[in-house]
Amino acid sequence: MITIYVARHGQTEYNVLGKIQGQIDTPLTDEGYKNAFLVANKLKGIKFDHIYSSDLGRAFITAHVIAEKLGLENRIVRERKLREQNFGEFNGMKFEELKNTGFIGNPNFTPKDGENFEQMQKRIVKFVFGLEKLHKDKTALIVTHGGCINALKGYFDNINLRDCLKTKNCNEYIGKFVIDKSILISYEKINGL
């Protein structure tokens, strides 16, 4: 069994502009740093054995702010498998620019040079199952991206992929997943949408 807290990175410049980031990086805004501090305060008192972060800067910086506040700054493992969905040619575009592409709301649409939602979900779930085997009876923090959070929640709640795409979460989201033998034992939303 493993207990995993999952947090989303703080607000970024592209979040403000309504642009798709995917696997490109934009810096946190001042509000993004505030998001990270708020998440850290919500996590105070929890003993984390391990901290994992997407290797993208927006997640890693958020993880660093959280870890520093919790006195764990030298314990972050950067992990490519925790990256947001690769939106390929759509990275950096505004959502409204994609209305007629077949991409919006379609979990099986694979952008050129990218991956579809289902591929990303499999990547994230496989990583989480690996953590369960690696860190039995431990508590871990994962700092990742909105799409990854939706993918995890969708997988464990058995939500169809199309509905996963409709799920909302915010830059202050924290969820607690208790997993045993690849089965979700409990889920609790600690903070955010």
mmCIF file of C-alpha atoms in Angstrom:
data_model
loop_
_atom_site.group_PDB
_atom_site.id
_atom_site.type_symbol
_atom_site.label_atom_id
_atom_site.label_comp_id
_atom_site.label_asym_id
_atom_site.label_seq_id
_atom_site.Cartn_x
_atom_site.Cartn_y
_atom_site.Cartn_z
ATOM 1 C CA MET A 1 0.000 0.000 0.000
ATOM 2 C CA ILE A 2 1.131 3.566 -0.686
ATOM 3 C CA THR A 3 -0.321 6.973 0.122
ATOM 4 C CA ILE A 4 0.247 9.521 -2.621
ATOM 5 C CA TYR A 5 -0.573 13.206 -2.400
ATOM 6 C CA VAL A 6 -0.842 14.783 -5.830
ATOM 7 C CA ALA A 7 -0.533 18.551 -6.343
ATOM 8 C CA ARG A 8 -0.728 20.684 -9.452
ATOM 9 C CA HIS A 9 1.910 23.246 -10.382
ATOM 10 C CA GLY A 10 1.234 26.921 -9.671
ATOM 11 C CA GLN A 11 -0.272 29.304 -12.200
ATOM 12 C CA THR A 12 1.887 30.055 -15.247
ATOM 13 C CA GLU A 13 1.979 32.797 -17.862
ATOM 14 C CA TYR A 14 0.312 30.469 -20.390
ATOM 15 C CA ASN A 15 -2.457 29.639 -17.893
ATOM 16 C CA VAL A 16 -3.225 33.361 -17.755
ATOM 17 C CA LEU A 17 -3.135 33.684 -21.557
ATOM 18 C CA GLY A 18 -5.353 30.618 -22.119
ATOM 19 C CA LYS A 19 -2.645 28.819 -24.085
ATOM 20 C CA ILE A 20 -1.873 25.116 -24.184
ATOM 21 C CA GLN A 21 1.478 24.392 -22.541
ATOM 22 C CA GLY A 22 1.801 20.654 -22.853
ATOM 23 C CA GLN A 23 5.476 19.862 -22.640
ATOM 24 C CA ILE A 24 6.794 23.358 -23.298
ATOM 25 C CA ASP A 25 7.521 25.505 -20.294
ATOM 26 C CA THR A 26 6.482 28.955 -19.198
ATOM 27 C CA PRO A 27 7.388 30.513 -15.857
ATOM 28 C CA LEU A 28 5.194 30.718 -12.805
ATOM 29 C CA THR A 29 3.437 34.021 -12.265
ATOM 30 C CA ASP A 30 3.506 35.781 -8.889
ATOM 31 C CA GLU A 31 0.134 34.116 -8.293
ATOM 32 C CA GLY A 32 1.771 30.784 -9.174
ATOM 33 C CA TYR A 33 4.270 31.209 -6.348
ATOM 34 C CA LYS A 34 1.394 32.064 -4.011
ATOM 35 C CA ASN A 35 -0.350 28.855 -5.164
ATOM 36 C CA ALA A 36 2.773 26.861 -4.267
ATOM 37 C CA PHE A 37 3.026 28.436 -0.799
ATOM 38 C CA LEU A 38 -0.659 27.751 -0.155
ATOM 39 C CA VAL A 39 -0.233 24.090 -1.125
ATOM 40 C CA ALA A 40 2.839 23.834 1.125
ATOM 41 C CA ASN A 41 0.855 25.238 4.052
ATOM 42 C CA LYS A 42 -1.933 22.703 3.444
ATOM 43 C CA LEU A 43 0.623 19.870 3.487
ATOM 44 C CA LYS A 44 2.344 20.925 6.728
ATOM 45 C CA GLY A 45 2.415 18.136 9.268
ATOM 46 C CA ILE A 46 2.446 15.318 6.707
ATOM 47 C CA LYS A 47 5.602 13.198 6.741
ATOM 48 C CA PHE A 48 6.680 12.615 3.149
ATOM 49 C CA ASP A 49 9.122 9.815 2.500
ATOM 50 C CA HIS A 50 9.511 10.755 -1.167
ATOM 51 C CA ILE A 51 8.808 13.739 -3.429
ATOM 52 C CA TYR A 52 8.463 13.377 -7.185
ATOM 53 C CA SER A 53 7.997 16.150 -9.694
ATOM 54 C CA SER A 54 7.505 16.427 -13.402
ATOM 55 C CA ASP A 55 10.816 17.502 -14.874
ATOM 56 C CA LEU A 56 9.156 20.547 -16.454
ATOM 57 C CA GLY A 57 10.163 23.770 -14.716
ATOM 58 C CA ARG A 58 6.687 24.903 -13.662
ATOM 59 C CA ALA A 59 6.137 21.687 -11.689
ATOM 60 C CA PHE A 60 9.697 21.428 -10.381
ATOM 61 C CA ILE A 61 9.720 25.014 -9.109
ATOM 62 C CA THR A 62 6.362 24.407 -7.414
ATOM 63 C CA ALA A 63 7.762 21.206 -5.861
ATOM 64 C CA HIS A 64 10.867 23.086 -4.710
ATOM 65 C CA VAL A 65 8.791 25.803 -3.008
ATOM 66 C CA ILE A 66 6.712 23.120 -1.265
ATOM 67 C CA ALA A 67 9.723 21.005 -0.285
ATOM 68 C CA GLU A 68 11.636 24.018 1.024
ATOM 69 C CA LYS A 69 8.683 25.044 3.201
ATOM 70 C CA LEU A 70 8.455 21.456 4.519
ATOM 71 C CA GLY A 71 12.233 21.159 5.054
ATOM 72 C CA LEU A 72 12.640 18.534 2.305
ATOM 73 C CA GLU A 73 14.264 20.501 -0.536
ATOM 74 C CA ASN A 74 17.011 17.964 -1.265
ATOM 75 C CA ARG A 75 14.555 15.080 -1.729
ATOM 76 C CA ILE A 76 12.869 15.932 -5.052
ATOM 77 C CA VAL A 77 13.171 13.429 -7.890
ATOM 78 C CA ARG A 78 12.501 14.939 -11.343
ATOM 79 C CA GLU A 79 10.612 12.519 -13.550
ATOM 80 C CA ARG A 80 9.809 12.789 -17.282
ATOM 81 C CA LYS A 81 6.915 10.348 -16.915
ATOM 82 C CA LEU A 82 5.047 12.973 -14.873
ATOM 83 C CA ARG A 83 5.004 15.482 -17.736
ATOM 84 C CA GLU A 84 1.790 16.935 -19.073
ATOM 85 C CA GLN A 85 0.316 15.454 -22.232
ATOM 86 C CA ASN A 86 2.463 16.184 -25.266
ATOM 87 C CA PHE A 87 0.196 18.299 -27.457
ATOM 88 C CA GLY A 88 2.722 18.278 -30.315
ATOM 89 C CA GLU A 89 1.924 20.900 -32.949
ATOM 90 C CA PHE A 90 -0.772 22.401 -30.676
ATOM 91 C CA ASN A 91 1.664 23.407 -27.904
ATOM 92 C CA GLY A 92 1.537 27.169 -27.414
ATOM 93 C CA MET A 93 -1.793 27.641 -29.199
ATOM 94 C CA LYS A 94 -4.952 29.090 -27.670
ATOM 95 C CA PHE A 95 -7.817 26.680 -27.105
ATOM 96 C CA GLU A 96 -10.126 28.734 -29.334
ATOM 97 C CA GLU A 97 -7.704 28.216 -32.240
ATOM 98 C CA LEU A 98 -8.349 24.464 -32.038
ATOM 99 C CA LYS A 99 -12.156 24.453 -32.236
ATOM 100 C CA ASN A 100 -12.344 22.928 -35.720
ATOM 101 C CA THR A 101 -9.440 20.481 -35.447
ATOM 102 C CA GLY A 102 -11.256 17.549 -33.803
ATOM 103 C CA PHE A 103 -8.896 17.835 -30.833
ATOM 104 C CA ILE A 104 -11.072 19.524 -28.185
ATOM 105 C CA GLY A 105 -12.948 16.916 -26.145
ATOM 106 C CA ASN A 106 -11.535 13.953 -28.091
ATOM 107 C CA PRO A 107 -9.264 11.768 -25.913
ATOM 108 C CA ASN A 108 -8.192 9.642 -28.886
ATOM 109 C CA PHE A 109 -7.035 12.528 -31.084
ATOM 110 C CA THR A 110 -3.266 12.462 -31.451
ATOM 111 C CA PRO A 111 -1.769 15.782 -32.540
ATOM 112 C CA LYS A 112 1.149 15.629 -34.979
ATOM 113 C CA ASP A 113 4.348 14.995 -32.979
ATOM 114 C CA GLY A 114 2.272 14.526 -29.803
ATOM 115 C CA GLU A 115 0.354 11.959 -27.792
ATOM 116 C CA ASN A 116 -3.321 11.459 -27.065
ATOM 117 C CA PHE A 117 -4.946 11.571 -23.629
ATOM 118 C CA GLU A 118 -5.135 7.789 -23.316
ATOM 119 C CA GLN A 119 -1.409 7.421 -24.009
ATOM 120 C CA MET A 120 -0.645 10.011 -21.350
ATOM 121 C CA GLN A 121 -3.003 8.304 -18.873
ATOM 122 C CA LYS A 122 -1.247 4.954 -19.367
ATOM 123 C CA ARG A 123 2.130 6.624 -18.780
ATOM 124 C CA ILE A 124 1.011 8.268 -15.526
ATOM 125 C CA VAL A 125 -0.812 5.218 -14.142
ATOM 126 C CA LYS A 126 2.161 2.956 -14.904
ATOM 127 C CA PHE A 127 4.432 5.353 -13.010
ATOM 128 C CA VAL A 128 2.100 5.407 -9.981
ATOM 129 C CA PHE A 129 1.894 1.598 -9.921
ATOM 130 C CA GLY A 130 5.691 1.518 -10.019
ATOM 131 C CA LEU A 131 5.819 3.813 -6.990
ATOM 132 C CA GLU A 132 3.524 1.466 -5.086
ATOM 133 C CA LYS A 133 5.938 -1.421 -5.667
ATOM 134 C CA LEU A 134 9.017 0.700 -4.940
ATOM 135 C CA HIS A 135 7.763 2.461 -1.793
ATOM 136 C CA LYS A 136 5.512 0.013 0.024
ATOM 137 C CA ASP A 137 3.846 1.508 3.113
ATOM 138 C CA LYS A 138 5.328 4.951 2.430
ATOM 139 C CA THR A 139 3.918 8.406 1.738
ATOM 140 C CA ALA A 140 4.867 10.292 -1.412
ATOM 141 C CA LEU A 141 4.121 13.688 -2.915
ATOM 142 C CA ILE A 142 3.794 14.094 -6.676
ATOM 143 C CA VAL A 143 3.783 17.573 -8.235
ATOM 144 C CA THR A 144 2.484 17.382 -11.772
ATOM 145 C CA HIS A 145 0.013 18.883 -14.257
ATOM 146 C CA GLY A 146 -3.734 19.284 -14.640
ATOM 147 C CA GLY A 147 -4.105 16.692 -17.379
ATOM 148 C CA CYS A 148 -2.135 14.128 -15.390
ATOM 149 C CA ILE A 149 -4.338 14.700 -12.356
ATOM 150 C CA ASN A 150 -7.468 14.250 -14.476
ATOM 151 C CA ALA A 151 -5.978 11.068 -15.932
ATOM 152 C CA LEU A 152 -5.271 9.599 -12.486
ATOM 153 C CA LYS A 153 -8.662 10.512 -11.064
ATOM 154 C CA GLY A 154 -10.353 9.191 -14.179
ATOM 155 C CA TYR A 155 -8.482 5.902 -14.095
ATOM 156 C CA PHE A 156 -9.197 5.170 -10.448
ATOM 157 C CA ASP A 157 -12.818 6.353 -10.610
ATOM 158 C CA ASN A 158 -13.356 4.398 -13.842
ATOM 159 C CA ILE A 159 -14.455 7.553 -15.671
ATOM 160 C CA ASN A 160 -14.518 7.279 -19.456
ATOM 161 C CA LEU A 161 -11.788 9.239 -21.192
ATOM 162 C CA ARG A 162 -14.130 11.783 -22.781
ATOM 163 C CA ASP A 163 -15.502 12.727 -19.338
ATOM 164 C CA CYS A 164 -11.958 12.923 -17.921
ATOM 165 C CA LEU A 165 -11.320 15.804 -20.299
ATOM 166 C CA LYS A 166 -14.226 17.729 -18.753
ATOM 167 C CA THR A 167 -12.807 17.451 -15.234
ATOM 168 C CA LYS A 168 -11.527 20.700 -13.742
ATOM 169 C CA ASN A 169 -8.762 21.267 -11.233
ATOM 170 C CA CYS A 170 -7.000 24.414 -10.149
ATOM 171 C CA ASN A 171 -3.418 25.455 -9.479
ATOM 172 C CA GLU A 172 -3.953 24.838 -5.750
ATOM 173 C CA TYR A 173 -5.341 21.314 -6.188
ATOM 174 C CA ILE A 174 -4.231 18.601 -3.754
ATOM 175 C CA GLY A 175 -5.605 15.068 -3.829
ATOM 176 C CA LYS A 176 -4.806 12.141 -1.547
ATOM 177 C CA PHE A 177 -4.800 8.671 -3.138
ATOM 178 C CA VAL A 178 -4.371 5.516 -1.057
ATOM 179 C CA ILE A 179 -3.524 2.617 -3.355
ATOM 180 C CA ASP A 180 -3.109 -1.062 -2.519
ATOM 181 C CA LYS A 181 -2.281 -3.740 -5.104
ATOM 182 C CA SER A 182 -3.067 -1.277 -7.915
ATOM 183 C CA ILE A 183 -6.551 -0.634 -6.502
ATOM 184 C CA LEU A 184 -7.688 2.717 -5.148
ATOM 185 C CA ILE A 185 -8.631 2.227 -1.502
ATOM 186 C CA SER A 186 -9.568 5.839 -0.883
ATOM 187 C CA TYR A 187 -9.455 9.257 -2.486
ATOM 188 C CA GLU A 188 -9.820 12.579 -0.726
ATOM 189 C CA LYS A 189 -9.660 16.037 -2.227
ATOM 190 C CA ILE A 190 -7.637 18.112 0.231
ATOM 191 C CA ASN A 191 -7.823 21.416 -1.621
ATOM 192 C CA GLY A 192 -8.993 23.030 -4.840
ATOM 193 C CA LEU A 193 -11.419 22.077 -7.583
#
